[in-house]
Amino acid sequence: MRVAVVGAGLGGLALAQGLRGTGIEAAVFERDPGIVARFQGYRLVLNPNGFAALRACLPTRWHPLLNEIVMDASAEQLILDPQLNEIGRLGASRTGIVVDRQVLRHLLLTGLTVHTDAALTGYDVLADGEVRARFARRDPATADLLVGADGVNSAVRGVLSPQTTPTDTGVRFVIGRTPLTDEFAVLSKAYGSKIAGDDVSLLLGAMRFRTPPKQAAEELAPEVTLPDIGDYVRWAMILPPDGATADLTAQESVLSTMRGWHPQLRALIEQADPDNSTLLSIRVVQPGPRWAPGPVTLLGDAIHATSPTGGNGANTALRDADLLRRCLIEVDEGRRNLLGAVDDYERQMLDYGAEAVRSSLEKLPVFAPEAKLS
Ligand SMILES: Cc1cc2nc3c(=O)[nH]c(=O)nc-3n(C[C@H](O)[C@H](O)[C@H](O)COP(=O)(O)OP(=O)(O)OC[C@H]3O[C@@H](n4cnc5c(N)ncnc54)[C@H](O)[C@@H]3O)c2cc1C
């Protein structure tokens, strides 16, 4: 069986990685010209189920490496004022495992066939039941199953389920990262906390690798090459509706809202890595009605994009990857047919995917009271 996966994000790569070593041939097609072509490096908190799904998609010999390049999520989840005084609590702290998205993508890429500069433009279902994917700058590819793991603007979804479109919540935020030096270790109370200013909130989270990723790979799995990055602080600011100014950089936009804030908080933003600081919009995709069964399906943000404040988008994409992987292996082993397996995957995925979007939207107003939810 041949599977064409469109999109080399966490979900698509986890699926392809999970099919490696089975009788199923998986090729990944990615729009970006290179795998680190744009900002990709932020930390993610995986819940126990998401982390288990990720492990299930990886060869067991990499599990010790995976364990070294993560950290436990332990944060007090306080609400602090801009002088770092506690003024409230955000609720129960999340348990889970913190991973760096860029490091994880490098691990997931290892050993895969990934075609970059391959933007899908459409596909055709052929008379024999196969599907032919069309790309902007490369020859078409034919497969038994096409998986759209191409994120919130999914081109695959545009053909398969055109009535399902992203909703802009109106919330803009700036995200960046700053090396975690001794100077910023004293901010530890603020990691996992919300700093509540008059009109804005700053969210801080530390990424402390158990072992630096490059070193961990060299020691535990030499066939894997991981980026040479050290510990950092991830900061994110939800901006007021008119907060993003075109002529300011991401850092300048944040600093302009932090006049009079604790000097260490300002220094944290001033010393950020400009290449890893950017402005993002919060858009969600709520799964619409079911499409006709066939050799094309969707996975991850392409069909259920959540608000990042829900902390469940990657968890759900990894769950999809593991579930679809297991369904396809049953097909390969002759225990069921392809369309039945895809149908089973979609029924489960659409159900928990819709719930993931709903619960992420419920949490959004805590961080962005002005969000327009529909
Ligand atoms: C700041 C931030 C923090 C987050 N924190 C968390 C967290 O703590 N926990 C959590 O669970 N989730 C979190 N999320 C959500 C999580 O990152 C996403 O849900 C997850 O990465 C989705 O993975 P994906 O593979 O479905 O899509 P993506 O990672 O978006 O990957 C899609 C890929 O498809 C490619 N592509 C797009 N169009 C095409 C095309 N036409 N042809 C070919 N390729 C294409 C894109 O270039 C991209 O590489 C966070 C998100 C953000 C932005």
Coordinates of C-alpha atoms and ligand atoms in Angstrom, one line a residue:
M1 CA 0.0 0.0 0.0
R2 CA 1.2 3.5 -0.8
V3 CA 0.3 6.5 1.4
A4 CA 0.9 10.1 0.3
V5 CA 1.1 12.4 3.3
V6 CA 0.7 16.1 2.6
G7 CA 2.4 18.3 5.2
A8 CA 5.5 17.7 7.3
G9 CA 4.1 19.1 10.5
L10 CA 4.0 17.0 13.7
G11 CA 0.9 15.0 12.6
G12 CA 2.0 14.1 9.1
L13 CA 5.6 13.2 10.2
A14 CA 4.3 11.1 13.1
L15 CA 2.1 9.1 10.8
A16 CA 4.8 8.6 8.2
Q17 CA 7.3 7.6 11.0
G18 CA 4.7 5.2 12.5
L19 CA 4.4 3.5 9.1
R20 CA 8.1 3.1 8.6
G21 CA 9.2 -0.6 9.0
T22 CA 5.7 -1.8 8.0
G23 CA 4.8 -3.0 4.5
I24 CA 3.3 0.4 3.8
E25 CA 5.2 2.9 1.7
A26 CA 4.7 6.5 3.0
A27 CA 6.0 9.6 1.2
V28 CA 5.7 13.1 2.7
F29 CA 5.1 16.2 0.5
E30 CA 5.8 19.5 2.1
R31 CA 5.1 23.0 0.7
D32 CA 8.1 24.7 2.4
P33 CA 11.3 24.8 0.4
G34 CA 13.3 23.4 3.4
I35 CA 12.4 21.8 6.7
V36 CA 13.5 24.8 8.8
A37 CA 12.4 27.4 6.2
R38 CA 10.4 29.5 8.8
F39 CA 9.8 30.0 12.4
Q40 CA 8.9 26.6 13.9
G41 CA 10.5 26.6 17.3
Y42 CA 8.1 26.8 20.2
R43 CA 7.6 24.4 23.1
L44 CA 4.5 22.2 23.3
V45 CA 3.0 20.6 26.4
L46 CA 2.0 17.0 25.6
N47 CA -0.5 15.3 27.8
P48 CA 0.1 11.6 28.8
N49 CA -2.1 10.4 25.9
G50 CA -0.4 12.7 23.3
F51 CA 3.0 11.6 24.5
A52 CA 2.0 7.9 24.4
A53 CA 0.7 8.4 20.8
L54 CA 4.0 10.0 19.9
R55 CA 6.0 7.1 21.4
A56 CA 3.9 4.6 19.6
C57 CA 4.8 6.2 16.3
L58 CA 8.6 6.1 17.0
P59 CA 10.8 3.1 16.9
T60 CA 11.3 1.8 20.4
R61 CA 15.1 2.2 20.1
W62 CA 14.5 6.0 20.1
H63 CA 12.5 6.1 23.3
P64 CA 15.5 6.7 25.5
L65 CA 16.5 9.6 23.2
L66 CA 13.0 11.0 23.4
N67 CA 13.1 10.9 27.2
E68 CA 16.3 12.9 27.3
I69 CA 15.0 15.8 25.0
V70 CA 11.9 16.6 27.0
M71 CA 11.1 18.0 30.4
D72 CA 8.3 17.4 32.9
A73 CA 5.6 20.1 32.8
S74 CA 5.4 21.4 36.3
A75 CA 4.3 25.0 36.8
E76 CA 2.4 26.7 39.5
Q77 CA 0.1 28.5 37.0
L78 CA -0.1 31.8 38.9
I79 CA -1.5 35.1 37.8
L80 CA 1.2 37.8 38.5
D81 CA 1.1 41.5 38.1
P82 CA 3.8 43.2 36.0
Q83 CA 6.0 43.6 39.1
L84 CA 5.8 39.8 39.6
N85 CA 3.5 39.9 42.7
E86 CA 1.0 37.0 42.8
I87 CA -2.6 38.2 42.3
G88 CA -4.4 35.0 41.5
R89 CA -4.3 31.5 40.2
L90 CA -5.0 30.1 36.8
G91 CA -6.4 26.8 38.1
A92 CA -5.0 23.3 38.4
S93 CA -1.6 23.0 36.8
R94 CA -1.3 20.8 33.7
T95 CA 0.6 17.6 34.0
G96 CA 2.5 16.4 31.0
I97 CA 5.7 16.5 29.1
V98 CA 7.2 19.6 27.4
V99 CA 8.9 19.2 24.0
D100 CA 10.4 21.6 21.6
R101 CA 8.5 21.4 18.3
Q102 CA 11.6 22.0 16.1
V103 CA 13.6 19.3 17.9
L104 CA 10.7 16.9 17.7
R105 CA 10.3 17.5 13.9
H106 CA 13.9 16.7 13.4
L107 CA 13.5 13.5 15.3
L108 CA 10.4 12.6 13.3
L109 CA 12.0 13.4 10.0
T110 CA 14.8 10.9 10.4
G111 CA 14.7 8.1 7.9
L112 CA 11.6 9.5 6.0
T113 CA 11.2 10.3 2.4
V114 CA 10.2 14.0 2.5
H115 CA 9.7 16.0 -0.8
T116 CA 10.1 19.7 0.0
D117 CA 8.9 22.5 -2.2
A118 CA 5.9 20.3 -3.0
A119 CA 2.8 22.4 -2.5
L120 CA -0.3 20.4 -3.2
T121 CA -2.7 22.2 -5.5
G122 CA -5.4 19.5 -5.9
Y123 CA -6.1 15.8 -6.4
D124 CA -8.1 13.4 -8.6
V125 CA -9.7 10.2 -7.5
L126 CA -9.0 7.7 -10.4
A127 CA -11.3 5.1 -11.8
D128 CA -9.3 2.3 -10.2
G129 CA -9.8 3.9 -6.7
E130 CA -6.3 5.3 -6.4
V131 CA -5.7 9.0 -5.9
R132 CA -3.4 11.3 -7.8
A133 CA -2.1 14.3 -6.0
R134 CA -1.1 17.4 -8.0
F135 CA 1.6 19.8 -6.9
A136 CA 2.7 23.3 -7.9
R137 CA 6.3 22.6 -8.9
R138 CA 6.6 18.8 -9.2
D139 CA 5.1 15.8 -11.0
P140 CA 1.9 14.3 -9.6
A141 CA 2.1 11.4 -7.2
T142 CA -0.3 8.4 -7.1
A143 CA -1.2 6.6 -4.0
D144 CA -3.8 4.3 -2.4
L145 CA -4.5 6.9 0.3
L146 CA -3.9 10.6 0.4
V147 CA -3.7 12.1 3.9
G148 CA -4.1 15.9 4.2
A149 CA -2.0 16.8 7.2
D150 CA -1.4 20.3 5.8
G151 CA -2.5 22.5 8.6
V152 CA -5.1 25.1 9.2
N153 CA -5.3 26.3 5.6
S154 CA -5.4 22.7 4.2
A155 CA -5.5 22.5 0.5
V156 CA -6.7 18.9 0.8
R157 CA -9.6 20.0 3.0
G158 CA -10.4 22.7 0.4
V159 CA -11.3 19.9 -2.1
L160 CA -12.6 17.2 0.3
S161 CA -14.7 19.4 2.5
P162 CA -14.9 22.9 1.0
Q163 CA -17.6 24.0 3.4
T164 CA -15.2 23.5 6.4
T165 CA -13.2 26.7 6.7
P166 CA -11.1 28.3 9.4
T167 CA -12.6 30.9 11.8
D168 CA -10.5 33.8 12.8
T169 CA -11.0 34.4 16.6
G170 CA -9.7 38.0 16.1
V171 CA -6.9 37.3 18.6
R172 CA -3.3 38.1 17.6
F173 CA -0.4 37.1 19.6
V174 CA 3.4 37.5 19.5
I175 CA 5.5 34.6 20.4
G176 CA 9.3 34.3 20.9
R177 CA 12.0 32.8 22.8
T178 CA 15.1 33.9 24.8
P179 CA 18.0 31.8 25.9
L180 CA 17.6 30.7 29.5
T181 CA 20.6 32.3 31.1
D182 CA 21.3 32.6 34.9
E183 CA 19.8 36.1 34.7
F184 CA 16.4 34.7 33.8
A185 CA 16.5 31.6 36.1
V186 CA 15.2 34.0 38.9
L187 CA 12.0 34.4 36.9
S188 CA 11.1 30.7 37.6
K189 CA 7.9 31.7 39.5
A190 CA 6.7 33.3 36.3
Y191 CA 7.1 30.2 34.1
G192 CA 3.7 28.7 33.5
S193 CA 2.2 31.8 34.8
K194 CA 0.2 34.7 33.3
I195 CA 1.5 38.2 33.8
A196 CA -1.5 40.4 33.7
G197 CA -0.9 43.9 32.6
D198 CA -3.6 46.6 32.1
D199 CA -4.5 45.6 28.5
V200 CA -2.2 42.7 27.8
S201 CA -1.1 39.3 29.2
L202 CA 2.4 37.8 28.9
L203 CA 2.7 34.1 29.2
L204 CA 6.1 32.5 30.0
G205 CA 7.2 28.9 29.9
A206 CA 10.7 27.4 30.3
M207 CA 12.2 24.7 28.0
R208 CA 14.9 22.9 30.0
F209 CA 16.1 19.9 28.1
R210 CA 17.2 17.0 30.3
T211 CA 20.2 16.7 27.9
P212 CA 21.0 19.2 25.1
P213 CA 19.3 17.6 22.0
K214 CA 22.4 17.4 19.8
Q215 CA 24.4 15.8 22.5
A216 CA 21.6 13.4 23.5
A217 CA 21.3 12.2 19.8
E218 CA 25.0 11.7 19.5
E219 CA 25.1 9.6 22.6
L220 CA 21.9 7.6 22.3
A221 CA 21.0 7.4 18.6
P222 CA 23.8 8.5 16.3
E223 CA 21.6 8.0 13.2
V224 CA 19.5 11.0 14.4
T225 CA 20.8 14.6 13.9
L226 CA 19.1 17.1 16.3
P227 CA 19.6 20.9 16.2
D228 CA 22.1 22.5 18.5
I229 CA 19.8 24.5 20.7
G230 CA 20.0 25.1 24.5
D231 CA 17.4 25.9 27.1
Y232 CA 15.2 28.8 26.5
V233 CA 12.2 30.8 27.8
R234 CA 9.2 30.9 25.5
W235 CA 7.1 34.0 25.9
A236 CA 3.8 34.9 24.3
M237 CA 1.7 38.0 24.5
I238 CA -1.9 38.1 23.5
L239 CA -2.2 41.6 21.9
P240 CA -5.2 43.9 22.2
P241 CA -7.2 44.2 18.9
D242 CA -5.2 47.2 17.7
G243 CA -1.9 46.0 19.3
A244 CA 0.0 44.7 16.2
T245 CA 1.7 47.6 14.4
A246 CA 3.2 46.8 11.0
D247 CA 6.3 49.0 11.4
L248 CA 7.3 47.3 14.7
T249 CA 9.1 44.0 15.1
A250 CA 7.6 41.2 17.2
Q251 CA 9.8 42.2 20.1
E252 CA 9.1 45.9 19.7
S253 CA 5.4 45.3 19.7
V254 CA 5.6 43.5 23.0
L255 CA 8.0 46.0 24.6
S256 CA 5.8 48.9 23.6
T257 CA 3.0 47.4 25.9
M258 CA 5.4 46.8 28.8
R259 CA 6.3 50.3 30.0
G260 CA 7.0 50.3 33.8
W261 CA 7.1 46.4 33.9
H262 CA 9.7 44.6 36.1
P263 CA 13.2 45.2 34.5
Q264 CA 13.8 41.5 34.2
L265 CA 10.7 40.9 32.2
R266 CA 11.7 43.7 29.8
A267 CA 15.2 42.3 29.6
L268 CA 13.8 38.9 28.7
I269 CA 12.0 40.4 25.7
E270 CA 15.0 42.6 24.7
Q271 CA 17.4 39.7 24.7
A272 CA 15.1 37.4 22.6
D273 CA 16.2 35.6 19.5
P274 CA 14.8 37.8 16.7
D275 CA 14.7 34.8 14.2
N276 CA 12.4 32.9 16.6
S277 CA 10.0 35.8 17.4
T278 CA 6.9 36.3 15.3
L279 CA 3.3 37.5 15.2
L280 CA 0.6 34.8 14.8
S281 CA -3.2 34.8 14.5
I282 CA -5.5 32.4 16.4
R283 CA -7.7 30.6 13.9
V284 CA -9.7 27.5 14.5
V285 CA -11.2 24.8 12.3
Q286 CA -14.4 23.2 13.6
P287 CA -15.0 19.9 11.7
G288 CA -18.1 20.2 9.5
P289 CA -20.3 17.5 8.1
R290 CA -18.8 14.2 7.0
W291 CA -17.6 13.9 3.4
A292 CA -18.1 11.0 1.1
P293 CA -15.9 7.9 1.9
G294 CA -12.9 7.5 -0.4
P295 CA -9.1 7.3 -0.6
V296 CA -8.6 10.8 0.9
T297 CA -8.6 11.8 4.5
L298 CA -7.5 14.5 6.9
L299 CA -5.4 14.7 10.0
G300 CA -4.5 17.3 12.7
D301 CA -5.0 21.0 12.3
A302 CA -6.3 20.4 8.7
I303 CA -9.6 19.3 10.2
H304 CA -9.6 20.3 13.8
A305 CA -7.4 23.3 14.5
T306 CA -7.7 24.4 18.1
S307 CA -6.7 27.6 19.9
P308 CA -3.1 27.3 21.3
T309 CA -4.5 28.4 24.6
G310 CA -6.2 25.0 24.8
G311 CA -2.8 23.3 24.6
N312 CA -4.3 20.3 22.8
G313 CA -3.7 20.8 19.0
A314 CA -0.5 18.7 18.8
N315 CA -1.9 16.2 21.3
T316 CA -4.8 15.6 19.0
A317 CA -2.7 15.5 15.8
L318 CA -0.5 12.9 17.4
R319 CA -3.6 10.9 18.5
D320 CA -4.8 11.0 14.9
A321 CA -1.5 9.8 13.6
D322 CA -1.4 6.9 15.9
L323 CA -5.0 5.9 15.3
L324 CA -4.7 6.1 11.5
R325 CA -1.4 4.2 11.6
R326 CA -3.0 1.4 13.5
C327 CA -6.0 1.2 11.1
L328 CA -3.7 1.1 8.1
I329 CA -1.5 -1.6 9.6
E330 CA -4.6 -3.7 9.9
V331 CA -5.3 -3.2 6.2
D332 CA -1.7 -4.1 5.3
E333 CA -2.1 -7.3 7.4
G334 CA -5.2 -8.2 5.4
R335 CA -7.6 -7.9 8.4
R336 CA -9.8 -5.2 6.8
N337 CA -10.2 -3.2 3.7
L338 CA -8.9 0.3 3.2
L339 CA -12.2 2.2 3.0
G340 CA -13.5 0.5 6.1
A341 CA -10.3 1.4 8.0
V342 CA -10.4 5.0 6.9
D343 CA -14.1 5.2 7.8
D344 CA -13.3 3.9 11.3
Y345 CA -10.5 6.4 11.7
E346 CA -12.7 9.3 10.6
R347 CA -15.6 8.5 12.9
Q348 CA -13.4 8.4 16.0
M349 CA -11.2 11.4 14.9
L350 CA -14.1 13.7 14.0
D351 CA -15.7 13.0 17.4
Y352 CA -12.7 13.7 19.6
G353 CA -11.4 16.4 17.2
A354 CA -14.6 18.4 17.5
E355 CA -14.4 18.1 21.3
A356 CA -10.8 19.3 21.3
V357 CA -11.7 22.4 19.4
R358 CA -14.7 23.1 21.7
S359 CA -12.6 22.8 24.8
S360 CA -9.8 25.0 23.5
L361 CA -12.3 27.7 22.7
E362 CA -13.7 27.5 26.2
K363 CA -10.3 28.4 27.6
L364 CA -9.6 31.2 25.2
P365 CA -11.4 34.0 27.0
V366 CA -9.3 33.5 30.1
F367 CA -6.3 34.7 28.1
A368 CA -8.1 36.9 25.5
P369 CA -11.3 38.3 26.9
E370 CA -12.0 40.2 23.7
A371 CA -12.0 37.0 21.5
K372 CA -14.9 36.8 19.1
L373 CA -16.1 33.2 19.4
S374 CA -18.7 31.9 17.0
Ligands
LIG1 C1 2.4 29.1 19.7 C2 1.7 27.7 19.7 C3 1.7 26.9 20.9 C4 1.1 25.7 20.9 N1 1.2 24.9 22.0 C5 0.6 23.7 22.0 C6 0.7 22.9 23.2 O1 1.3 23.2 24.2 N2 0.1 21.6 23.1 C7 -0.5 21.2 22.0 O2 -1.0 20.1 22.0 N3 -0.6 22.0 20.9 C8 -0.1 23.2 20.9 N4 -0.2 24.0 19.8 C9 -0.8 23.5 18.6 C10 0.1 22.6 17.7 O3 1.3 23.2 17.4 C11 -0.6 22.2 16.4 O4 -1.9 21.8 16.7 C12 0.1 21.1 15.7 O5 1.4 21.5 15.4 C13 -0.6 20.7 14.4 O6 0.1 19.8 13.7 P1 -0.3 19.5 12.2 O7 0.8 18.5 11.7 O8 -1.7 19.1 12.1 O9 -0.1 20.8 11.4 P2 1.1 21.8 11.1 O10 2.1 21.6 12.2 O11 0.5 23.1 10.9 O12 1.8 21.3 9.8 C14 1.2 21.4 8.5 C15 2.3 21.3 7.5 O13 1.7 21.3 6.2 C16 2.4 22.1 5.3 N5 1.5 22.6 4.2 C17 0.6 23.5 4.3 N6 -0.1 23.6 3.1 C18 0.5 22.7 2.3 C19 0.3 22.3 0.9 N7 -0.7 22.9 0.1 N8 1.1 21.3 0.4 C20 2.1 20.7 1.1 N9 2.3 21.1 2.4 C21 1.5 22.0 3.0 C22 2.9 23.3 6.2 O14 4.0 24.0 5.6 C23 3.2 22.5 7.5 O15 4.6 22.1 7.5 C24 0.4 25.2 19.7 C25 0.4 26.0 18.6 C26 1.0 27.3 18.6 C27 1.0 28.1 17.3

